[in-house]
Amino acid sequence: MEQGSEENMESSWTLLSWMASGVMVFGGAVPYVPQYQEIQKTNNAEGFSTRVCLVLLIANILRIFFWIGKQFELPLLLQSVVMILTMLAMLHLCCSIQSSNRVSTKQHHITDLDFRYFWSWSSFEDYLMFCFAFTLLCAFITFLFLDWVLFVEALGSLAVMFEAMLGLPQLLQNYNNRSTRGMSVKMVLLWTAGDIFKTMYFVINESPTQFVVCGAVQILIDIAILLQVGYYGQDTRIKLG
């Protein structure tokens, strides 16, 4: 009888573990669904900082190479692949909207080598070119120093440092605009819920310390953005009133 009870508990725990892994793989992409819909609905991408995509693309490409040097949980590797695809989808939408709304005929491309317009290019292909070049550079350096434990750990720290800064571009854009209009509040709420879940997952699964620190910093930035929503929302109501 006890054996049967133990087997049921073990199977339940396995099911919960699989569900948690599934949430980890796809959960990070979910917050961008309402923002994607918001941009489509308003036909305006100015409220969303595409530098969020830059931060996440760099973080997840670095994380994939970190995994090559130090294998951690497979769901975290798969999460990186899903996030890269999600960020490319967001960039594609933003480029399409900006192209249709563009008044000036002047365009900017990565091949112009003009740092003033870095990550403000006119074509989606420019962003793909950057990702491809960055991936090749990371591959070359990683396989050159793969046997150096210090390098691998530094690579992991760099990956999570970038990921921890995920919300910072949006925080700064809101500050510069003195508004959160065009930014999906649902996205930020889902960021916060996801980051809390993710940090707990890291602690329970004894993931590398870098991941736990990353999760904690992300939660703090999420809270700061939510405070902006309240502050700038109140400011807007005063102006309208």
PDB file of C-alpha atoms in Angstrom, residues 22-212:
ATOM      1  CA  GLY A  22       7.261  23.661 -19.955  1.00  0.00           C
ATOM      2  CA  VAL A  23       6.495  26.983 -18.270  1.00  0.00           C
ATOM      3  CA  MET A  24      10.215  27.785 -18.194  1.00  0.00           C
ATOM      4  CA  VAL A  25      10.632  27.039 -21.916  1.00  0.00           C
ATOM      5  CA  PHE A  26       7.634  29.000 -23.208  1.00  0.00           C
ATOM      6  CA  GLY A  27       6.720  31.262 -20.286  1.00  0.00           C
ATOM      7  CA  GLY A  28       9.334  33.878 -21.141  1.00  0.00           C
ATOM      8  CA  ALA A  29       7.731  34.493 -24.540  1.00  0.00           C
ATOM      9  CA  VAL A  30       4.171  34.922 -23.211  1.00  0.00           C
ATOM     10  CA  PRO A  31       4.566  38.548 -21.952  1.00  0.00           C
ATOM     11  CA  TYR A  32       5.285  39.703 -25.489  1.00  0.00           C
ATOM     12  CA  VAL A  33       1.939  38.476 -26.820  1.00  0.00           C
ATOM     13  CA  PRO A  34      -0.053  41.468 -25.408  1.00  0.00           C
ATOM     14  CA  GLN A  35       2.680  43.891 -26.533  1.00  0.00           C
ATOM     15  CA  TYR A  36       2.632  42.363 -30.023  1.00  0.00           C
ATOM     16  CA  GLN A  37      -1.146  42.734 -30.119  1.00  0.00           C
ATOM     17  CA  GLU A  38      -0.912  46.323 -28.815  1.00  0.00           C
ATOM     18  CA  ILE A  39       1.484  47.297 -31.613  1.00  0.00           C
ATOM     19  CA  GLN A  40      -0.719  45.630 -34.229  1.00  0.00           C
ATOM     20  CA  LYS A  41      -3.838  47.309 -32.848  1.00  0.00           C
ATOM     21  CA  THR A  42      -2.412  50.846 -32.693  1.00  0.00           C
ATOM     22  CA  ASN A  43      -0.144  50.490 -35.738  1.00  0.00           C
ATOM     23  CA  ASN A  44       2.495  52.238 -33.622  1.00  0.00           C
ATOM     24  CA  ALA A  45       5.667  50.745 -32.145  1.00  0.00           C
ATOM     25  CA  GLU A  46       7.045  53.881 -30.462  1.00  0.00           C
ATOM     26  CA  GLY A  47       5.915  52.879 -26.958  1.00  0.00           C
ATOM     27  CA  PHE A  48       7.940  49.650 -27.034  1.00  0.00           C
ATOM     28  CA  SER A  49      11.730  49.831 -26.781  1.00  0.00           C
ATOM     29  CA  THR A  50      13.285  47.553 -29.405  1.00  0.00           C
ATOM     30  CA  ARG A  51      16.440  47.639 -27.287  1.00  0.00           C
ATOM     31  CA  VAL A  52      14.646  45.126 -25.061  1.00  0.00           C
ATOM     32  CA  CYS A  53      15.021  42.801 -28.053  1.00  0.00           C
ATOM     33  CA  LEU A  54      18.717  43.686 -28.343  1.00  0.00           C
ATOM     34  CA  VAL A  55      19.351  42.866 -24.678  1.00  0.00           C
ATOM     35  CA  LEU A  56      17.480  39.564 -24.852  1.00  0.00           C
ATOM     36  CA  LEU A  57      19.062  38.482 -28.142  1.00  0.00           C
ATOM     37  CA  ILE A  58      22.573  39.074 -26.773  1.00  0.00           C
ATOM     38  CA  ALA A  59      21.722  37.429 -23.424  1.00  0.00           C
ATOM     39  CA  ASN A  60      20.254  34.297 -24.971  1.00  0.00           C
ATOM     40  CA  ILE A  61      22.930  33.852 -27.625  1.00  0.00           C
ATOM     41  CA  LEU A  62      25.544  34.101 -24.856  1.00  0.00           C
ATOM     42  CA  ARG A  63      23.547  31.667 -22.711  1.00  0.00           C
ATOM     43  CA  ILE A  64      23.563  29.071 -25.493  1.00  0.00           C
ATOM     44  CA  PHE A  65      27.372  29.243 -25.684  1.00  0.00           C
ATOM     45  CA  PHE A  66      27.524  29.136 -21.868  1.00  0.00           C
ATOM     46  CA  TRP A  67      25.573  25.861 -22.052  1.00  0.00           C
ATOM     47  CA  ILE A  68      28.183  24.444 -24.439  1.00  0.00           C
ATOM     48  CA  GLY A  69      30.864  25.124 -21.831  1.00  0.00           C
ATOM     49  CA  LYS A  70      28.804  24.180 -18.772  1.00  0.00           C
ATOM     50  CA  GLN A  71      25.705  22.062 -19.299  1.00  0.00           C
ATOM     51  CA  PHE A  72      22.818  23.207 -17.110  1.00  0.00           C
ATOM     52  CA  GLU A  73      19.108  22.314 -17.255  1.00  0.00           C
ATOM     53  CA  LEU A  74      17.888  21.590 -20.798  1.00  0.00           C
ATOM     54  CA  PRO A  75      14.685  23.698 -20.345  1.00  0.00           C
ATOM     55  CA  LEU A  76      16.861  26.802 -19.876  1.00  0.00           C
ATOM     56  CA  LEU A  77      18.648  26.069 -23.153  1.00  0.00           C
ATOM     57  CA  LEU A  78      15.347  25.566 -24.979  1.00  0.00           C
ATOM     58  CA  GLN A  79      14.035  28.765 -23.384  1.00  0.00           C
ATOM     59  CA  SER A  80      16.901  30.666 -25.019  1.00  0.00           C
ATOM     60  CA  VAL A  81      15.975  29.328 -28.461  1.00  0.00           C
ATOM     61  CA  VAL A  82      12.302  30.271 -27.952  1.00  0.00           C
ATOM     62  CA  MET A  83      13.250  33.765 -26.724  1.00  0.00           C
ATOM     63  CA  ILE A  84      15.508  34.409 -29.727  1.00  0.00           C
ATOM     64  CA  LEU A  85      12.666  33.491 -32.098  1.00  0.00           C
ATOM     65  CA  THR A  86      10.236  35.665 -30.091  1.00  0.00           C
ATOM     66  CA  MET A  87      12.527  38.708 -30.202  1.00  0.00           C
ATOM     67  CA  LEU A  88      13.029  38.299 -33.945  1.00  0.00           C
ATOM     68  CA  ALA A  89       9.235  38.199 -34.358  1.00  0.00           C
ATOM     69  CA  MET A  90       8.911  41.422 -32.324  1.00  0.00           C
ATOM     70  CA  LEU A  91      11.608  43.125 -34.401  1.00  0.00           C
ATOM     71  CA  HIS A  92       9.974  42.010 -37.636  1.00  0.00           C
ATOM     72  CA  LEU A  93       6.658  43.534 -36.551  1.00  0.00           C
ATOM     73  CA  CYS A  94       8.281  46.804 -35.395  1.00  0.00           C
ATOM     74  CA  CYS A  95      10.212  47.132 -38.670  1.00  0.00           C
ATOM     75  CA  SER A  96       7.043  46.515 -40.676  1.00  0.00           C
ATOM     76  CA  ILE A  97       5.078  49.132 -38.698  1.00  0.00           C
ATOM     77  CA  GLN A  98       7.879  51.706 -38.845  1.00  0.00           C
ATOM     78  CA  SER A  99       8.294  51.124 -42.584  1.00  0.00           C
ATOM     79  CA  SER A 100       4.595  51.710 -43.252  1.00  0.00           C
ATOM     80  CA  ASN A 101       4.581  54.868 -41.081  1.00  0.00           C
ATOM     81  CA  ARG A 102       7.873  56.294 -42.357  1.00  0.00           C
ATOM     82  CA  VAL A 103       7.590  59.777 -43.863  1.00  0.00           C
ATOM     83  CA  SER A 104      11.249  60.348 -44.729  1.00  0.00           C
ATOM     84  CA  THR A 105      12.844  58.405 -47.587  1.00  0.00           C
ATOM     85  CA  LYS A 106      16.167  58.365 -45.728  1.00  0.00           C
ATOM     86  CA  GLN A 107      16.994  54.863 -44.512  1.00  0.00           C
ATOM     87  CA  HIS A 108      19.683  53.540 -42.204  1.00  0.00           C
ATOM     88  CA  HIS A 109      21.393  50.175 -42.522  1.00  0.00           C
ATOM     89  CA  ILE A 110      23.979  48.251 -40.544  1.00  0.00           C
ATOM     90  CA  THR A 111      26.367  48.469 -43.497  1.00  0.00           C
ATOM     91  CA  ASP A 112      26.438  52.284 -43.092  1.00  0.00           C
ATOM     92  CA  LEU A 113      28.592  51.684 -39.991  1.00  0.00           C
ATOM     93  CA  ASP A 114      27.038  54.766 -38.400  1.00  0.00           C
ATOM     94  CA  PHE A 115      26.919  54.166 -34.648  1.00  0.00           C
ATOM     95  CA  ARG A 116      24.376  56.985 -34.186  1.00  0.00           C
ATOM     96  CA  TYR A 117      21.768  54.719 -35.746  1.00  0.00           C
ATOM     97  CA  PHE A 118      22.852  51.496 -34.070  1.00  0.00           C
ATOM     98  CA  TRP A 119      19.757  49.332 -33.512  1.00  0.00           C
ATOM     99  CA  SER A 120      17.611  51.922 -35.301  1.00  0.00           C
ATOM    100  CA  TRP A 121      17.954  50.380 -38.723  1.00  0.00           C
ATOM    101  CA  SER A 122      15.270  50.533 -41.383  1.00  0.00           C
ATOM    102  CA  SER A 123      15.252  46.901 -42.437  1.00  0.00           C
ATOM    103  CA  PHE A 124      14.633  43.661 -40.522  1.00  0.00           C
ATOM    104  CA  GLU A 125      17.460  42.061 -42.524  1.00  0.00           C
ATOM    105  CA  ASP A 126      19.910  44.427 -40.786  1.00  0.00           C
ATOM    106  CA  TYR A 127      18.947  42.978 -37.399  1.00  0.00           C
ATOM    107  CA  LEU A 128      19.326  39.445 -38.736  1.00  0.00           C
ATOM    108  CA  MET A 129      22.773  40.354 -40.056  1.00  0.00           C
ATOM    109  CA  PHE A 130      23.803  41.660 -36.637  1.00  0.00           C
ATOM    110  CA  CYS A 131      22.587  38.491 -34.892  1.00  0.00           C
ATOM    111  CA  PHE A 132      24.417  36.296 -37.390  1.00  0.00           C
ATOM    112  CA  ALA A 133      27.673  38.260 -37.026  1.00  0.00           C
ATOM    113  CA  PHE A 134      27.423  38.301 -33.211  1.00  0.00           C
ATOM    114  CA  THR A 135      26.763  34.528 -33.149  1.00  0.00           C
ATOM    115  CA  LEU A 136      29.787  33.850 -35.357  1.00  0.00           C
ATOM    116  CA  LEU A 137      31.975  36.023 -33.123  1.00  0.00           C
ATOM    117  CA  CYS A 138      30.741  34.246 -29.976  1.00  0.00           C
ATOM    118  CA  ALA A 139      31.297  30.835 -31.591  1.00  0.00           C
ATOM    119  CA  PHE A 140      34.880  31.708 -32.549  1.00  0.00           C
ATOM    120  CA  ILE A 141      35.819  33.072 -29.112  1.00  0.00           C
ATOM    121  CA  THR A 142      34.011  30.285 -27.201  1.00  0.00           C
ATOM    122  CA  PHE A 143      35.641  27.414 -29.058  1.00  0.00           C
ATOM    123  CA  LEU A 144      39.008  29.175 -28.720  1.00  0.00           C
ATOM    124  CA  PHE A 145      38.758  29.384 -24.907  1.00  0.00           C
ATOM    125  CA  LEU A 146      36.322  26.527 -24.186  1.00  0.00           C
ATOM    126  CA  ASP A 147      38.793  24.711 -21.909  1.00  0.00           C
ATOM    127  CA  TRP A 148      39.225  27.741 -19.652  1.00  0.00           C
ATOM    128  CA  VAL A 149      36.867  27.367 -16.693  1.00  0.00           C
ATOM    129  CA  LEU A 150      37.254  31.056 -15.845  1.00  0.00           C
ATOM    130  CA  PHE A 151      36.178  32.051 -19.370  1.00  0.00           C
ATOM    131  CA  VAL A 152      33.112  29.794 -19.268  1.00  0.00           C
ATOM    132  CA  GLU A 153      32.030  31.221 -15.906  1.00  0.00           C
ATOM    133  CA  ALA A 154      32.615  34.756 -17.183  1.00  0.00           C
ATOM    134  CA  LEU A 155      30.494  33.943 -20.248  1.00  0.00           C
ATOM    135  CA  GLY A 156      27.654  32.770 -17.995  1.00  0.00           C
ATOM    136  CA  SER A 157      27.931  35.877 -15.832  1.00  0.00           C
ATOM    137  CA  LEU A 158      27.873  38.096 -18.927  1.00  0.00           C
ATOM    138  CA  ALA A 159      24.781  36.298 -20.251  1.00  0.00           C
ATOM    139  CA  VAL A 160      22.804  36.712 -17.043  1.00  0.00           C
ATOM    140  CA  MET A 161      24.027  40.299 -16.606  1.00  0.00           C
ATOM    141  CA  PHE A 162      22.498  41.193 -19.970  1.00  0.00           C
ATOM    142  CA  GLU A 163      19.320  39.280 -19.144  1.00  0.00           C
ATOM    143  CA  ALA A 164      19.056  41.050 -15.800  1.00  0.00           C
ATOM    144  CA  MET A 165      19.052  44.359 -17.702  1.00  0.00           C
ATOM    145  CA  LEU A 166      16.074  43.212 -19.811  1.00  0.00           C
ATOM    146  CA  GLY A 167      13.650  45.855 -18.541  1.00  0.00           C
ATOM    147  CA  LEU A 168      16.189  48.686 -18.357  1.00  0.00           C
ATOM    148  CA  PRO A 169      15.721  49.942 -21.979  1.00  0.00           C
ATOM    149  CA  GLN A 170      11.951  50.096 -21.421  1.00  0.00           C
ATOM    150  CA  LEU A 171      12.465  51.865 -18.086  1.00  0.00           C
ATOM    151  CA  LEU A 172      14.689  54.484 -19.763  1.00  0.00           C
ATOM    152  CA  GLN A 173      12.343  54.924 -22.727  1.00  0.00           C
ATOM    153  CA  ASN A 174       9.416  55.542 -20.386  1.00  0.00           C
ATOM    154  CA  TYR A 175      11.525  58.087 -18.502  1.00  0.00           C
ATOM    155  CA  ASN A 176      12.590  59.895 -21.691  1.00  0.00           C
ATOM    156  CA  ASN A 177       9.013  59.929 -23.026  1.00  0.00           C
ATOM    157  CA  ARG A 178       7.622  60.901 -19.615  1.00  0.00           C
ATOM    158  CA  SER A 179       4.907  58.392 -20.468  1.00  0.00           C
ATOM    159  CA  THR A 180       4.168  54.674 -20.618  1.00  0.00           C
ATOM    160  CA  ARG A 181       1.702  55.080 -23.486  1.00  0.00           C
ATOM    161  CA  GLY A 182       2.150  52.370 -26.114  1.00  0.00           C
ATOM    162  CA  MET A 183       3.762  50.002 -23.618  1.00  0.00           C
ATOM    163  CA  SER A 184       1.637  47.021 -22.635  1.00  0.00           C
ATOM    164  CA  VAL A 185       1.122  46.987 -18.858  1.00  0.00           C
ATOM    165  CA  LYS A 186       0.086  43.340 -19.218  1.00  0.00           C
ATOM    166  CA  MET A 187       3.557  42.638 -20.609  1.00  0.00           C
ATOM    167  CA  VAL A 188       5.214  44.126 -17.508  1.00  0.00           C
ATOM    168  CA  LEU A 189       2.853  42.306 -15.129  1.00  0.00           C
ATOM    169  CA  LEU A 190       3.657  39.042 -16.916  1.00  0.00           C
ATOM    170  CA  TRP A 191       7.359  39.935 -16.750  1.00  0.00           C
ATOM    171  CA  THR A 192       7.029  40.317 -12.983  1.00  0.00           C
ATOM    172  CA  ALA A 193       5.077  37.081 -12.474  1.00  0.00           C
ATOM    173  CA  GLY A 194       7.463  35.197 -14.768  1.00  0.00           C
ATOM    174  CA  ASP A 195      10.580  36.558 -13.080  1.00  0.00           C
ATOM    175  CA  ILE A 196       9.286  35.599  -9.623  1.00  0.00           C
ATOM    176  CA  PHE A 197       8.484  32.073 -10.850  1.00  0.00           C
ATOM    177  CA  LYS A 198      11.817  31.840 -12.667  1.00  0.00           C
ATOM    178  CA  THR A 199      13.832  32.932  -9.627  1.00  0.00           C
ATOM    179  CA  MET A 200      12.049  30.380  -7.440  1.00  0.00           C
ATOM    180  CA  TYR A 201      12.748  27.712 -10.106  1.00  0.00           C
ATOM    181  CA  PHE A 202      16.455  28.627 -10.063  1.00  0.00           C
ATOM    182  CA  VAL A 203      16.628  28.385  -6.265  1.00  0.00           C
ATOM    183  CA  ILE A 204      14.742  25.059  -6.067  1.00  0.00           C
ATOM    184  CA  ASN A 205      16.797  23.466  -8.860  1.00  0.00           C
ATOM    185  CA  GLU A 206      20.075  24.852  -7.469  1.00  0.00           C
ATOM    186  CA  SER A 207      20.895  26.511 -10.781  1.00  0.00           C
ATOM    187  CA  PRO A 208      24.182  28.454 -11.115  1.00  0.00           C
ATOM    188  CA  THR A 209      24.280  31.479  -8.795  1.00  0.00           C
ATOM    189  CA  GLN A 210      24.380  33.825 -11.806  1.00  0.00           C
ATOM    190  CA  PHE A 211      20.788  32.846 -12.691  1.00  0.00           C
ATOM    191  CA  VAL A 212      19.446  33.583  -9.185  1.00  0.00           C
TER     192      VAL A 212
END
